[in-house]
XYZ file of C-alpha atoms in Angstrom:
682
model
C 0.045 0.046 0.138
C 2.030 2.025 0.873
C 17.580 15.204 12.269
C 18.435 15.339 13.395
C 21.691 14.494 11.947
C 22.668 11.581 9.963
C 24.710 10.574 12.372
C 21.672 10.234 14.962
C 20.059 8.460 12.294
C 22.538 5.832 11.980
C 23.488 5.257 15.506
C 19.467 4.911 16.535
C 19.100 3.215 12.922
C 19.670 4.208 9.907
C 16.071 4.291 8.732
C 14.031 5.057 11.851
C 13.218 8.618 13.158
C 14.654 9.016 16.733
C 12.518 12.133 17.705
C 9.041 11.318 16.277
C 6.776 10.283 19.170
C 5.627 11.964 22.135
C 3.535 10.462 24.854
C -0.108 11.666 25.865
C -1.561 11.193 29.482
C -4.153 8.405 29.724
C -5.125 9.095 32.998
C -7.047 12.556 32.235
C -10.777 14.021 31.782
C -11.056 13.774 27.918
C -13.545 15.473 25.830
C -15.311 12.675 23.719
C -18.941 13.205 23.713
C -20.456 9.860 25.108
C -18.059 7.263 23.492
C -18.372 6.318 19.891
C -18.847 2.619 18.848
C -18.889 3.756 15.248
C -19.192 7.260 13.713
C -20.620 6.340 10.505
C -23.821 6.914 8.740
C -25.859 9.151 10.917
C -28.818 6.215 10.189
C -27.148 4.093 12.647
C -29.281 3.401 15.974
C -28.227 4.237 19.655
C -27.171 1.460 21.838
C -29.355 1.085 24.767
C -28.530 1.911 28.406
C -28.464 -2.068 29.247
C -26.087 -2.349 26.391
C -23.608 0.118 27.348
C -23.530 -1.556 30.815
C -22.979 -4.466 29.403
C -19.995 -3.136 27.350
C -18.523 -1.317 30.296
C -18.718 -4.400 32.648
C -17.086 -6.420 30.197
C -14.426 -4.172 29.142
C -14.323 -3.028 32.604
C -14.098 0.562 31.724
C -17.345 2.832 30.875
C -18.065 2.689 27.236
C -20.809 3.087 25.099
C -22.420 4.382 21.692
C -24.252 7.752 20.300
C -25.123 8.443 17.232
C -22.120 9.420 14.991
C -20.406 11.121 17.749
C -23.312 14.147 17.998
C -22.732 14.913 21.925
C -19.082 16.093 21.801
C -19.097 18.623 24.344
C -20.060 16.714 27.028
C -17.004 15.202 29.253
C -16.166 11.498 30.023
C -14.401 10.930 33.500
C -12.290 7.873 33.633
C -13.597 6.573 36.923
C -11.344 3.649 37.584
C -7.455 3.160 36.524
C -7.035 0.988 33.571
C -4.893 -1.864 33.634
C -1.084 -1.415 32.456
C -1.988 -3.887 29.493
C -4.795 -1.934 28.498
C -2.914 1.502 28.733
C -1.887 1.926 24.940
C -5.458 1.328 23.877
C -6.884 3.561 26.107
C -4.729 6.503 24.569
C -5.894 5.303 21.375
C -9.737 6.014 22.555
C -9.111 9.222 23.910
C -6.829 10.582 20.909
C -9.585 9.495 18.975
C -12.121 10.317 20.995
C -13.626 7.007 19.812
C -14.033 4.184 21.963
C -15.049 0.562 20.901
C -16.921 -1.587 23.305
C -16.224 -5.004 21.997
C -12.556 -4.901 20.557
C -10.943 -7.806 18.390
C -7.336 -7.086 19.677
C -6.028 -6.969 22.874
C -2.752 -7.839 24.205
C -5.006 -10.441 26.391
C -6.572 -12.031 23.450
C -3.699 -12.409 21.707
C -1.616 -14.054 24.450
C -4.556 -16.486 25.109
C -5.062 -17.248 20.965
C -0.917 -17.957 20.920
C -0.751 -20.241 24.104
C -4.111 -22.281 24.306
C -2.130 -24.746 21.805
C 0.393 -27.479 22.362
C 3.855 -27.070 21.355
C 3.062 -23.008 21.612
C 6.106 -22.324 23.515
C 8.245 -24.076 21.067
C 6.731 -22.691 18.063
C 7.353 -19.010 19.783
C 11.013 -19.763 20.448
C 11.415 -20.871 17.147
C 9.844 -17.966 15.376
C 11.654 -15.625 17.703
C 14.963 -17.265 16.804
C 14.012 -16.334 12.871
C 13.478 -12.909 13.461
C 16.008 -12.169 15.584
C 18.439 -14.036 13.212
C 17.106 -12.163 9.918
C 16.955 -8.694 11.121
C 19.727 -8.722 13.330
C 21.734 -9.824 9.880
C 20.260 -6.847 8.313
C 21.062 -4.561 10.593
C 24.811 -5.407 11.457
C 24.955 -4.906 7.454
C 23.673 -1.192 8.471
C 26.316 -0.965 10.862
C 28.633 -1.777 8.837
C 27.723 0.749 6.090
C 27.695 3.286 8.425
C 31.209 2.485 10.327
C 32.969 2.275 6.799
C 31.051 5.284 5.654
C 29.063 4.313 2.709
C 25.485 4.375 4.456
C 23.919 6.903 1.992
C 25.435 5.299 -1.289
C 23.812 1.915 -0.526
C 20.571 3.263 0.473
C 18.572 2.314 -2.430
C 20.226 -1.321 -2.340
C 19.477 -1.618 1.485
C 15.787 -0.484 0.909
C 15.298 -3.334 -1.584
C 16.923 -5.818 1.069
C 14.600 -4.360 3.836
C 11.498 -5.071 1.143
C 12.600 -8.518 0.417
C 13.555 -9.253 4.109
C 9.990 -8.535 4.713
C 8.434 -10.687 1.862
C 10.528 -13.838 3.228
C 9.136 -13.141 7.134
C 5.615 -13.505 6.425
C 2.345 -11.527 6.346
C 2.095 -9.567 9.537
C 5.945 -8.316 8.102
C 4.631 -7.215 4.623
C 1.811 -5.442 6.195
C 3.885 -3.749 8.783
C 5.976 -2.668 5.529
C 3.269 -1.349 3.833
C 2.288 0.464 7.314
C 5.504 1.859 7.118
C 5.451 2.893 3.774
C 3.024 5.584 4.871
C 4.858 6.660 8.236
C 7.201 9.725 7.298
C 7.146 10.146 11.243
C 8.610 6.760 11.307
C 10.847 5.808 8.496
C 12.965 8.154 6.026
C 11.577 8.816 2.327
C 13.754 6.795 0.478
C 13.082 3.756 2.584
C 9.067 4.466 2.149
C 9.323 4.957 -1.526
C 10.464 0.831 -1.826
C 8.089 -0.347 0.624
C 5.352 1.271 -1.471
C 6.027 -1.825 -3.872
C 4.508 -3.930 -1.098
C 1.191 -2.597 -1.913
C 0.923 -4.017 -5.601
C 3.677 -6.552 -5.408
C 2.923 -9.524 -3.432
C 3.394 -12.944 -4.756
C 0.301 -15.293 -4.454
C -0.631 -18.606 -3.241
C -1.777 -21.720 -5.009
C -5.197 -21.886 -6.524
C -6.428 -25.220 -5.355
C -5.669 -23.634 -1.454
C -7.609 -20.956 -2.260
C -10.540 -23.136 -3.480
C -10.023 -25.216 -0.367
C -10.891 -22.271 1.463
C -13.762 -21.143 -0.231
C -15.324 -24.829 -0.202
C -14.674 -24.984 3.592
C -15.839 -21.764 4.319
C -19.259 -22.070 2.189
C -19.925 -25.718 2.979
C -20.328 -26.220 -0.791
C -18.231 -27.500 -3.426
C -17.275 -24.971 -5.967
C -19.047 -26.195 -8.968
C -22.544 -25.826 -6.744
C -22.341 -21.917 -6.238
C -19.953 -20.822 -9.309
C -20.890 -21.715 -12.826
C -17.116 -20.435 -13.401
C -14.267 -19.314 -11.683
C -10.956 -17.711 -13.267
C -7.918 -20.035 -13.369
C -5.553 -16.862 -12.248
C -6.189 -14.472 -9.442
C -7.077 -11.115 -10.194
C -5.144 -9.456 -7.672
C -2.619 -10.345 -4.643
C -2.386 -8.644 -1.186
C -0.180 -9.496 1.877
C -3.411 -11.267 3.648
C -5.383 -12.591 0.602
C -6.017 -12.477 -3.108
C -8.909 -12.082 -5.441
C -10.828 -14.054 -8.253
C -13.479 -13.682 -10.883
C -16.571 -15.821 -10.730
C -20.182 -16.307 -12.167
C -22.886 -17.142 -9.832
C -24.664 -20.285 -10.972
C -28.063 -19.162 -9.560
C -28.503 -15.829 -10.935
C -25.404 -15.659 -13.809
C -24.026 -12.595 -11.977
C -20.128 -12.006 -11.823
C -18.621 -11.630 -8.620
C -15.211 -11.322 -7.230
C -13.986 -13.644 -4.089
C -11.665 -12.105 -2.037
C -9.820 -15.331 -0.156
C -7.492 -15.349 2.990
C -4.130 -16.685 2.799
C -4.132 -20.162 4.554
C -3.605 -20.767 7.974
C -2.839 -16.957 8.563
C -4.589 -16.063 11.617
C -2.238 -18.125 13.829
C 0.576 -16.470 12.196
C -0.333 -13.249 12.577
C -1.250 -14.192 16.093
C 2.171 -15.229 17.179
C 4.020 -12.304 15.521
C 1.407 -9.941 17.384
C 2.498 -11.777 20.661
C 6.016 -11.586 19.655
C 6.017 -7.597 18.929
C 4.014 -6.940 22.365
C 6.614 -8.844 24.196
C 9.557 -7.064 22.676
C 7.590 -4.151 23.124
C 7.171 -4.429 26.788
C 10.917 -4.644 27.093
C 11.496 -1.661 25.085
C 9.119 1.164 26.293
C 12.101 2.729 28.814
C 14.394 3.102 25.750
C 11.180 4.181 23.484
C 10.053 6.554 25.728
C 13.758 7.803 26.436
C 14.657 8.024 22.603
C 11.064 8.420 20.933
C 8.772 9.901 23.455
C 6.436 7.313 23.273
C 5.231 3.931 24.678
C 6.441 1.327 22.210
C 3.245 -0.657 23.197
C 0.876 2.250 21.799
C 2.654 1.491 18.280
C 2.622 -2.350 18.325
C -1.832 -2.059 19.457
C -2.138 0.641 16.692
C -0.848 -1.687 14.564
C -2.289 -4.903 15.877
C -5.913 -3.442 16.282
C -5.802 -2.494 12.543
C -4.310 -5.532 11.291
C -6.837 -8.080 12.973
C -9.685 -5.758 11.698
C -8.523 -6.255 8.388
C -8.405 -10.082 8.804
C -11.901 -10.793 9.141
C -13.575 -10.222 6.523
C -17.416 -9.967 8.202
C -15.960 -6.604 9.057
C -15.267 -5.977 5.680
C -18.895 -6.804 4.583
C -19.998 -4.549 7.136
C -17.783 -2.043 5.819
C -19.116 -2.278 2.433
C -22.531 -1.979 3.672
C -21.810 1.373 5.497
C -20.470 2.604 2.490
C -23.527 1.977 0.513
C -25.909 3.835 3.641
C -23.427 7.054 3.179
C -23.438 6.838 -0.321
C -27.283 5.792 -0.829
C -28.548 8.316 -3.700
C -25.529 9.507 -4.507
C -25.998 9.683 -8.478
C -21.430 9.491 -8.696
C -20.770 6.749 -6.602
C -20.871 2.979 -6.836
C -20.413 0.797 -4.316
C -20.448 -2.951 -4.847
C -22.924 -5.217 -2.724
C -21.517 -8.173 -0.633
C -23.288 -11.383 -0.571
C -23.046 -12.034 2.849
C -25.053 -15.314 2.580
C -21.813 -16.417 0.142
C -19.462 -14.911 2.772
C -17.772 -15.660 6.011
C -14.538 -14.745 8.301
C -12.139 -16.029 5.359
C -14.227 -15.395 2.553
C -15.555 -12.245 0.742
C -18.384 -12.144 -2.265
C -18.576 -8.979 -4.009
C -20.466 -7.601 -7.067
C -18.168 -7.686 -9.517
C -17.234 -3.877 -10.629
C -16.478 -3.743 -14.765
C -15.014 -0.535 -14.797
C -12.217 1.571 -16.529
C -9.154 1.976 -14.524
C -9.192 5.530 -13.104
C -5.373 6.129 -14.797
C -6.370 5.505 -18.221
C -7.315 8.736 -19.679
C -7.951 7.484 -22.918
C -10.215 4.932 -22.256
C -12.114 7.188 -19.975
C -12.585 9.623 -23.160
C -13.116 6.499 -25.459
C -15.932 5.899 -22.833
C -18.018 9.074 -23.668
C -17.054 10.536 -20.159
C -15.690 13.933 -19.267
C -12.139 13.647 -17.534
C -12.602 16.772 -15.659
C -16.143 15.707 -14.553
C -14.720 12.267 -13.223
C -11.852 14.341 -11.431
C -14.451 16.368 -9.802
C -16.922 13.268 -9.159
C -13.536 11.625 -7.175
C -12.314 14.943 -5.386
C -15.991 15.253 -4.103
C -16.467 11.982 -2.858
C -12.895 11.809 -1.175
C -13.862 14.844 0.727
C -17.439 13.694 1.493
C -15.846 10.258 3.379
C -13.347 12.432 4.888
C -15.243 15.260 6.251
C -19.010 14.493 6.124
C -19.221 10.886 7.157
C -15.981 10.143 9.028
C -15.575 6.811 7.400
C -13.114 6.397 4.495
C -11.467 3.960 2.057
C -7.903 4.029 3.312
C -6.470 2.612 0.048
C -7.865 4.436 -2.610
C -4.813 3.351 -5.040
C -4.900 2.922 -8.798
C -6.125 -0.905 -8.489
C -9.369 -0.275 -6.142
C -10.788 2.967 -7.911
C -12.817 2.451 -11.375
C -14.363 4.935 -13.779
C -18.064 3.180 -14.839
C -19.207 3.956 -17.880
C -22.067 5.634 -16.923
C -19.969 8.482 -15.009
C -19.784 7.294 -11.575
C -16.845 6.670 -9.307
C -16.509 2.973 -8.219
C -14.401 1.671 -5.020
C -13.308 -1.918 -4.332
C -11.642 -3.679 -1.742
C -12.676 -2.111 1.854
C -10.652 -3.994 4.448
C -8.509 -0.461 5.114
C -10.991 1.498 6.225
C -10.240 3.950 8.719
C -13.169 6.777 10.947
C -12.827 9.973 11.938
C -14.864 10.599 15.482
C -17.185 13.826 15.106
C -14.663 15.186 17.335
C -11.903 14.722 14.893
C -13.912 15.945 11.884
C -14.603 19.154 13.741
C -11.181 19.867 14.837
C -9.593 18.984 10.621
C -12.274 21.574 9.809
C -10.840 23.864 12.760
C -7.674 23.527 11.130
C -8.487 24.650 8.055
C -10.365 27.817 9.341
C -7.205 28.948 11.198
C -5.372 28.408 7.973
C -7.687 30.441 5.869
C -7.193 33.258 9.078
C -3.872 32.556 9.296
C -4.165 31.954 12.699
C -0.837 29.413 13.238
C -0.865 29.442 17.184
C -4.281 27.779 16.839
C -3.189 25.453 14.150
C -0.692 24.126 16.528
C -3.098 23.479 19.333
C -5.014 21.813 16.417
C -1.897 19.439 16.242
C -2.183 18.842 19.933
C -6.019 17.744 19.747
C -5.546 15.670 17.410
C -2.918 13.325 18.953
C 0.008 14.940 16.873
C 1.552 16.312 20.042
C 1.643 14.978 23.733
C -0.659 17.524 25.596
C 1.306 20.013 27.379
C 4.117 20.030 24.643
C 5.575 23.494 24.043
C 4.195 24.769 20.523
C 5.874 27.971 19.948
C 8.494 26.518 18.351
C 6.160 24.948 15.781
C 3.819 27.970 15.121
C 7.070 29.389 12.691
C 7.337 26.343 10.872
C 3.631 26.069 10.122
C 3.346 29.268 9.241
C 6.263 28.813 6.469
C 5.035 25.497 4.928
C 1.494 27.057 4.738
C 2.224 30.350 3.501
C 5.260 28.764 0.974
C 2.403 26.099 -0.555
C -0.963 28.287 -0.518
C 0.831 32.020 -0.789
C 1.138 31.373 -4.872
C -3.106 30.618 -5.623
C -4.682 27.210 -6.200
C -2.358 27.151 -9.547
C 0.541 26.300 -7.794
C -1.128 24.291 -4.321
C 0.671 20.721 -4.519
C -0.363 18.107 -1.805
C 3.057 16.161 -2.103
C 5.019 19.467 -2.133
C 3.110 20.326 1.330
C 3.832 16.397 3.452
C 6.938 16.408 1.686
C 7.497 19.994 3.996
C 5.831 18.485 6.915
C 7.693 15.384 7.213
C 10.729 17.545 7.754
C 8.808 19.210 10.042
C 8.324 15.475 11.347
C 11.844 15.104 11.883
C 12.568 18.707 13.894
C 10.050 18.180 16.017
C 8.410 15.989 18.502
C 5.923 14.993 16.170
C 3.590 11.649 16.191
C 1.410 10.928 13.259
C -1.680 9.067 14.488
C -2.249 5.699 12.271
C -5.669 7.187 10.996
C -4.090 10.236 10.250
C -1.537 8.724 8.142
C -3.830 6.897 6.249
C -5.753 10.419 5.329
C -2.703 11.918 4.450
C -1.757 8.654 2.180
C -5.393 8.781 1.104
C -5.144 12.471 -0.065
C -1.716 12.055 -1.500
C -2.578 8.544 -3.717
C -5.789 10.797 -5.193
C -4.127 13.866 -6.022
C -1.401 11.379 -7.594
C -4.547 10.027 -10.050
C -5.473 13.254 -10.587
C -2.165 14.281 -11.868
C -2.151 11.102 -13.844
C -5.444 12.180 -15.708
C -4.709 15.664 -15.661
C -1.175 17.023 -15.154
C -2.619 20.465 -14.643
C -5.374 19.363 -12.392
C -5.711 22.018 -9.550
C -7.375 20.082 -6.627
C -8.155 22.769 -4.559
C -10.093 24.414 -7.262
C -12.531 21.285 -6.388
C -11.962 21.009 -2.711
C -12.602 24.988 -2.017
C -16.157 24.860 -3.351
C -17.078 22.016 -1.440
C -16.193 23.085 2.066
C -17.749 26.238 1.025
C -20.513 24.588 0.797
C -20.115 22.691 3.768
C -19.810 25.682 5.840
C -22.973 27.798 4.447
C -25.186 24.570 4.464
C -23.945 21.773 6.900
C -26.814 21.301 9.181
C -24.599 20.618 11.874
C -24.552 23.579 14.273
C -20.865 22.858 15.188
C -19.895 24.147 11.649
C -22.215 27.574 12.156
C -19.576 28.339 14.762
C -16.925 27.676 12.704
C -18.525 29.869 9.522
C -18.670 32.669 12.080
C -14.778 32.210 12.679
C -14.109 32.226 9.004
C -16.476 35.650 8.687
C -14.498 37.416 10.999
C -10.909 38.180 11.183
C -9.203 40.226 14.284
C -13.204 41.452 15.043
C -13.868 42.840 11.294
C -16.194 41.051 9.439
C -15.024 39.589 6.119
C -17.621 40.653 3.163
C -15.371 39.981 0.613
C -14.725 36.536 2.066
C -18.672 35.639 2.192
C -19.379 36.576 -0.957
C -16.320 34.164 -1.995
C -17.402 31.549 0.237
C -21.276 31.845 -1.536
C -19.572 31.677 -5.162
C -17.611 29.113 -4.097
C -20.555 26.966 -2.544
C -23.124 27.451 -5.983
C -20.183 26.703 -7.961
C -20.247 23.279 -6.390
C -24.039 22.475 -5.874
C -23.997 23.837 -9.847
C -21.377 20.933 -10.442
C -22.935 18.402 -8.728
C -26.342 19.251 -9.271
C -26.011 15.892 -12.268
C -23.194 13.631 -12.571
C -20.054 16.071 -14.212
C -18.630 13.054 -15.586
C -21.276 12.682 -18.215
C -20.580 14.477 -21.266
C -23.637 16.695 -22.704
C -24.365 14.076 -25.724
C -24.908 11.522 -23.376
C -28.186 12.588 -22.741
C -29.815 8.934 -21.368
C -27.518 8.674 -18.351
C -27.479 12.667 -17.530
C -31.259 12.243 -17.391
C -31.344 8.984 -15.407
C -28.959 10.480 -13.055
C -30.075 14.397 -12.556
C -30.338 15.823 -9.204
C -32.007 18.444 -8.855
C -30.436 21.136 -6.003
C -29.952 24.454 -4.779
C -27.515 26.179 -2.443
C -29.924 25.685 0.538
C -29.461 28.340 3.278
C -32.424 27.606 5.065
C -30.952 26.499 8.461
C -27.885 28.886 7.904
C -30.291 31.565 8.207
C -32.602 30.204 10.510
C -29.530 29.540 12.806
C -28.071 32.799 12.265
C -31.549 34.754 13.047
C -31.392 32.689 16.178
C -27.848 33.464 16.944
C -28.792 37.074 16.221
C -31.001 37.226 18.938
C -29.845 35.152 21.572
C -26.238 35.406 21.401
C -25.354 39.480 22.564
C -21.738 38.893 21.613
C -22.677 37.852 17.944
C -25.067 40.599 17.621
C -22.639 43.268 19.083
C -20.117 41.882 16.127
C -22.690 41.753 13.016
C -24.523 45.445 13.952
C -20.501 46.471 14.203
C -20.203 44.563 10.943
C -23.335 46.640 9.181
C -21.835 49.901 10.674
C -18.022 49.344 10.345
C -15.680 52.651 9.424
C -18.988 55.056 10.970
C -21.026 53.782 7.601
C -23.558 51.777 6.840
C -22.613 48.818 4.910
C -25.802 48.342 2.900
C -24.353 47.991 -0.249
C -22.211 44.968 0.636
C -25.475 43.684 2.304
C -27.495 44.221 -0.838
C -24.199 42.277 -3.150
C -24.855 39.310 -0.956
C -28.328 39.092 -1.039
C -28.017 39.390 -5.206
C -26.045 36.259 -5.269
C -28.422 33.932 -3.050
C -31.755 35.359 -4.256
C -32.116 32.748 -7.033
C -31.224 29.915 -4.780
C -33.699 30.745 -2.178
C -37.325 30.826 -1.649
C -37.571 33.841 0.366
C -41.358 33.167 2.172
C -40.678 29.330 2.947
C -37.325 31.089 4.436
C -39.132 33.387 6.554
C -42.364 30.829 7.441
C -39.321 28.531 8.729
C -38.067 31.833 10.737
C -41.093 32.639 12.262
C -41.604 29.072 13.171
C -38.598 28.757 15.280
C -38.981 32.365 16.797
C -41.138 31.275 19.882
C -38.074 29.016 20.883
C -35.434 31.873 19.851
C -37.627 34.052 21.962
C -37.475 31.706 25.072
C -33.573 31.598 24.585
C -33.466 35.174 24.301
C -35.420 35.770 27.695
C -33.554 33.057 29.154
C -30.214 34.374 27.952
C -31.356 38.103 29.102
C -32.459 36.886 32.694
C -29.473 34.656 33.281
C -26.917 38.053 32.238
C -29.003 40.287 34.507
C -29.328 37.875 37.734
C -25.221 37.760 36.893
C -24.857 41.338 37.209
C -26.369 41.738 40.406
């Protein structure tokens, strides 16, 4: 899938960053809302109090679930000190703002799985000796290179050796290499580039072994379920491989994902060895890296075991289907749950065009610019709207459908952002727009990049330099890869750890930007992203975004009339583009008619909330009145300009009716606010 000085690098390790991690206190009061089981589609039902109590009892700590994390302003206090073995998992929950009531991964689970079989100790010893011998031999060659002064010149060769070594050590290490390929905070860039090959170049296992697994999992002979199946794998990865087949009952073409044989005990054994080694390295890790080594293993192990269970991948598919339901621009394949299990997953076959083939896309009658708009919008919706996003959107997992939709496949590697994390990301965008770099640095702490209490003052000038150099020339020259490269340098200079879910965010954005550049070298990613973000700020029903909108519109206490106009123009542009599938050419009228969606820039809720805020919030009321009378003049002209921009988008009588309906509630809040202020004055 994916400092300090060079002397310091090679004393610690020639390719590991020695100052990248920091700790976050586990035993603190933290703000998560109620703990979140899954920050997925808004249609998820709330877990009952009885289930919450059962979850809390079974895990030994307060946990539960709410719909989409929509109570992120409440506090949850840890009532008991977590056990030492679970402290790293507690830290991950605190950083994420997400608590999981029933984990597939825990150190205790891994230990019990590994030690339950006879001969487990001998197996562990043998595997441990193999790992230590092979890694130790590789390490001695790195040390030798450093001692003779040729460490830099042989980097490409040693990087290839590392990739081959990880392949030899098996799926756990291949997966670790894929993870390291996305972690600029841990491994240097030249090694990262080599390990990226592991994302696409993994040897398959024999067909007959795969077919036996399918029959065992489904309880039927292959010929009873499938009328035909491909003789070669369509794709091979670290944990499994894919075949194409045809269902005998319906004649539908499907993709069959099959797990590698006997992989689960191997994964559990390696995770146990990783965790055991980490427990011995905690002291050194805290001193050298500023981070508990167990945290790194737990973060990796939790994600790996999730990918190992194909029933979870089937659930991911269902969640993506729910999220994009009714979206005319996105295709998600359905999973055949009755033909799937923990080791086999049968999905709808996607007959699409490879997303990096611009000629084939044009020959299908699609507009390349429009398809790019569809792809960027879908990616932003996953990240900022749903919080559930595809973690591995490489060209083999994204296709252009002939009806103009973008199709995603392979949902084993997905990640979630809590409502809290999404709001902090939007805060970071707002602070970047307002050039408030001190608050941007604080956002890094809130997201888990920095430990709480870390002095952010040295980071502020670096953030300012990165953003101004990258965005100062405008949209035409903004490039995520350039920004990421500069950010990687920042990671090596300061105690920054990139949490695993955000490494997936960075990788996802970089991969999709790379696809965009392949299709159109002069594509401007932000020219699509900005209108989407503008529309979200202006129309999203989440009240928290209203606060972000106000922050964007006021800078140093001065109302930004031009910024408001720009937001409206950009939001209208996004609505106009996405009112029908922009990838469909004008002459493809049949597909266009089928996928047409009527949309306007619906500002009803925004205007209603604005009227309420004006009535109830004295501070906002004062700011708005000052904005209208700034510089001792009445800003009627600016107000008229704004109205002209939105008059064709809103139904004035309907908006007035909604405001009138909300008036009694707003009046009550106004009276309560006024009485509270009077009492406080007394």
